[in-house]
mmCIF file with all atom_site columns, C-alpha atoms in Angstrom:
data_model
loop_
_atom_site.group_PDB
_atom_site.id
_atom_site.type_symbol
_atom_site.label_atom_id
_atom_site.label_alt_id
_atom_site.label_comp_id
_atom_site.label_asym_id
_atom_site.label_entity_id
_atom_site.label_seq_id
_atom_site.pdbx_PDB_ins_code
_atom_site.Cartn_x
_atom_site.Cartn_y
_atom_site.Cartn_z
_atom_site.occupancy
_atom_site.B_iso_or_equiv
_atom_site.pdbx_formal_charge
_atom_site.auth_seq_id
_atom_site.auth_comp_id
_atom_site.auth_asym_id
_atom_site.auth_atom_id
_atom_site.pdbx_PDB_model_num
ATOM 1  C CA . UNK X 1 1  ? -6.447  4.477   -13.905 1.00 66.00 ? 83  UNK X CA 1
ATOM 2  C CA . UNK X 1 2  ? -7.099  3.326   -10.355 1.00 89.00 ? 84  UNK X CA 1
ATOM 3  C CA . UNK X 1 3  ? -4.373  2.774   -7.432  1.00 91.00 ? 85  UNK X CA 1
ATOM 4  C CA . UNK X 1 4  ? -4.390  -1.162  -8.153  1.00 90.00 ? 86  UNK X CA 1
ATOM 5  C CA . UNK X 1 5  ? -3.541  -0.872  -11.908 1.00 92.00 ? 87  UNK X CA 1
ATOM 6  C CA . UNK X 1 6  ? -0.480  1.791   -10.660 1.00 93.00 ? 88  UNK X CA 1
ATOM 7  C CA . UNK X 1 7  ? 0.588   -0.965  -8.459  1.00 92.00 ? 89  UNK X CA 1
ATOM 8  C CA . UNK X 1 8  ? 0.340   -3.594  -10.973 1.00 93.00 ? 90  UNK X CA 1
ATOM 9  C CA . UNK X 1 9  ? 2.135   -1.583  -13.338 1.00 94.00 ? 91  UNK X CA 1
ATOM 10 C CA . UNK X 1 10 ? 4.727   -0.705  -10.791 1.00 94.00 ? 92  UNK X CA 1
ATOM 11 C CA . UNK X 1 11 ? 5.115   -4.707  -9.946  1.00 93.00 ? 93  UNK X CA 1
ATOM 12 C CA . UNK X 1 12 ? 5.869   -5.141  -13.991 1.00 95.00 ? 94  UNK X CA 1
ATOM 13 C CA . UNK X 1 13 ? 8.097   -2.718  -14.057 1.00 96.00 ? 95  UNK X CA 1
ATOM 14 C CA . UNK X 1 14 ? 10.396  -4.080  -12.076 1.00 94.00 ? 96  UNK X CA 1
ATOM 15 C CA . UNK X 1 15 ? 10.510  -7.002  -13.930 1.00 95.00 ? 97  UNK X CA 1
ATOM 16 C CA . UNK X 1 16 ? 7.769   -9.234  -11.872 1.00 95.00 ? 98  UNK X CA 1
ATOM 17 C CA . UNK X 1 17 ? 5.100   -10.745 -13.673 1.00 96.00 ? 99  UNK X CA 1
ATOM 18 C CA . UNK X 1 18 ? 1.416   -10.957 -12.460 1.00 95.00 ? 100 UNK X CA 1
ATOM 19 C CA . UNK X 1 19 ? -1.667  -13.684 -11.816 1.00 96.00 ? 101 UNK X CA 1
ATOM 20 C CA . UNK X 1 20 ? -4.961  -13.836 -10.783 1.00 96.00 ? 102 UNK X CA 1
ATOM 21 C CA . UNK X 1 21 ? -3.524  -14.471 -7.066  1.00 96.00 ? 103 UNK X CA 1
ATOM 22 C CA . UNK X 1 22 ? -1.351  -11.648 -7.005  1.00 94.00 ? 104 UNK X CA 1
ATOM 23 C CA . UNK X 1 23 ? -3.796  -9.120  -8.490  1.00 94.00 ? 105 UNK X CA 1
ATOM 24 C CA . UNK X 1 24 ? -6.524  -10.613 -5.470  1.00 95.00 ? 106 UNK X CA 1
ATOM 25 C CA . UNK X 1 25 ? -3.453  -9.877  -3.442  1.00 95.00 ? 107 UNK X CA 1
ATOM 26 C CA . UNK X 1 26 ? -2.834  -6.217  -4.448  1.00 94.00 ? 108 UNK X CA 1
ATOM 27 C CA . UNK X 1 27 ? -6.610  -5.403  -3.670  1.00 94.00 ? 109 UNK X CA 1
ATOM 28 C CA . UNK X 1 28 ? -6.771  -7.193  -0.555  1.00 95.00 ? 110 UNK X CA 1
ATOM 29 C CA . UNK X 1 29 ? -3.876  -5.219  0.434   1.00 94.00 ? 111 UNK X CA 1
ATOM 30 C CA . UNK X 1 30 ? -5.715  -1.943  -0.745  1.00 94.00 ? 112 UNK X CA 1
ATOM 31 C CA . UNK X 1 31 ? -8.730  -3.057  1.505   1.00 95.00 ? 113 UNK X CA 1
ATOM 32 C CA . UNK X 1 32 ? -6.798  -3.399  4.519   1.00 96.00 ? 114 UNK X CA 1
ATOM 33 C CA . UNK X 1 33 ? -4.967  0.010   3.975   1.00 94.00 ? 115 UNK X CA 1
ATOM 34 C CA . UNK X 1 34 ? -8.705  1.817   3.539   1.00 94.00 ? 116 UNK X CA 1
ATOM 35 C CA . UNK X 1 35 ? -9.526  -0.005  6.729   1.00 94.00 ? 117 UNK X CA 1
ATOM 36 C CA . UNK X 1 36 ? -6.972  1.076   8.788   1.00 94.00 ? 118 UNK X CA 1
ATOM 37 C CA . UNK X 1 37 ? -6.719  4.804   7.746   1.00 94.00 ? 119 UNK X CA 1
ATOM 38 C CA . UNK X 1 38 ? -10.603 5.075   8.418   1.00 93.00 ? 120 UNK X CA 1
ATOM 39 C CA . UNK X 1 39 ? -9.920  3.413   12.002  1.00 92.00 ? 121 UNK X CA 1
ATOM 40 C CA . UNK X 1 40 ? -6.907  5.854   12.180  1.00 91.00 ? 122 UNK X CA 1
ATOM 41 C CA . UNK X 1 41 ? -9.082  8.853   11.718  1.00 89.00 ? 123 UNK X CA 1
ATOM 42 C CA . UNK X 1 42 ? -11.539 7.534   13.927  1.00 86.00 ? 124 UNK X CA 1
ATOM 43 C CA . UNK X 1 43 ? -9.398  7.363   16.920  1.00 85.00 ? 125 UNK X CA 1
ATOM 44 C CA . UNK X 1 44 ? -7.542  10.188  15.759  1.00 79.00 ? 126 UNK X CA 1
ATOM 45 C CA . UNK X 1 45 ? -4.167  8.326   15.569  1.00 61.00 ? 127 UNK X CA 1
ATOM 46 C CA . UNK X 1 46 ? -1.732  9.655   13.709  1.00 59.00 ? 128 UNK X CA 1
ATOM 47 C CA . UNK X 1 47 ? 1.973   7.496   13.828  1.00 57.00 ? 129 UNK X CA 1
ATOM 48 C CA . UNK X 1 48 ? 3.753   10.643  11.709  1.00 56.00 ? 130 UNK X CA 1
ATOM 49 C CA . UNK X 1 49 ? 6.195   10.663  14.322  1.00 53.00 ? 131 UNK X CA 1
ATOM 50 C CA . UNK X 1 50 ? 7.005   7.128   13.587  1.00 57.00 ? 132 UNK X CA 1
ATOM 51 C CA . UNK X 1 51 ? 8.206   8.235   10.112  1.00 58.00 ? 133 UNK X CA 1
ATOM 52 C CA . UNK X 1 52 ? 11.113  10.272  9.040   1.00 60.00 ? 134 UNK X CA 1
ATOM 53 C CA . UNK X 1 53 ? 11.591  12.024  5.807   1.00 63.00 ? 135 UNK X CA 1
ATOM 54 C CA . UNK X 1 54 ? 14.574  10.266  3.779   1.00 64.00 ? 136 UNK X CA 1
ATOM 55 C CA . UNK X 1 55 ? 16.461  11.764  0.456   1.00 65.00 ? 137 UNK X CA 1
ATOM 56 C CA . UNK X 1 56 ? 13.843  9.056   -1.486  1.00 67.00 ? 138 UNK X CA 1
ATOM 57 C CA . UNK X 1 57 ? 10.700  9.936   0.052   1.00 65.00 ? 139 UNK X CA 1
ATOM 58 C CA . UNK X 1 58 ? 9.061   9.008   3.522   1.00 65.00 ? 140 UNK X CA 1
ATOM 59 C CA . UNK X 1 59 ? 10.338  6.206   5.226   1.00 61.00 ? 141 UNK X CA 1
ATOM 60 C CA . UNK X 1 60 ? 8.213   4.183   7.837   1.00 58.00 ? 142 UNK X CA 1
ATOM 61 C CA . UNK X 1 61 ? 10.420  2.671   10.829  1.00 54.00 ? 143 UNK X CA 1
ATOM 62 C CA . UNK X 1 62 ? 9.055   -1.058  10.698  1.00 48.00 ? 144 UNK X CA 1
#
């Protein structure tokens, strides 16, 4: 099972229900994660000092 079937599952779970538009959504999303990692490791960013470690996982400061 691929990362957009864990993310629809995770979206159901919750009690959400899914469409056609929402599943375009979810992989759109995907693509523009993939995007900017490969940029990141291009330029050799790296923001982990933007993020803190919290008692339910990593935390991004947005």
């Amino acid at each position: 099972m691929g990362l957009p079937e864990d993310l629809a599952k995770l979206v159901t779970s919750d009690g959400y229900r899914l469409n056609e538009t929402i599943r375009d959504a979810i992989n759109d999303f995907l693509e523009i994660v993939i995007e900017e990692n490969e940029e990141m490791e291009e330029s050799g960013e790296d923001d982990a000092d933007e993020d803190t470690e919290g008692p339910d996982g990593l935390k991004a400061d947005f």
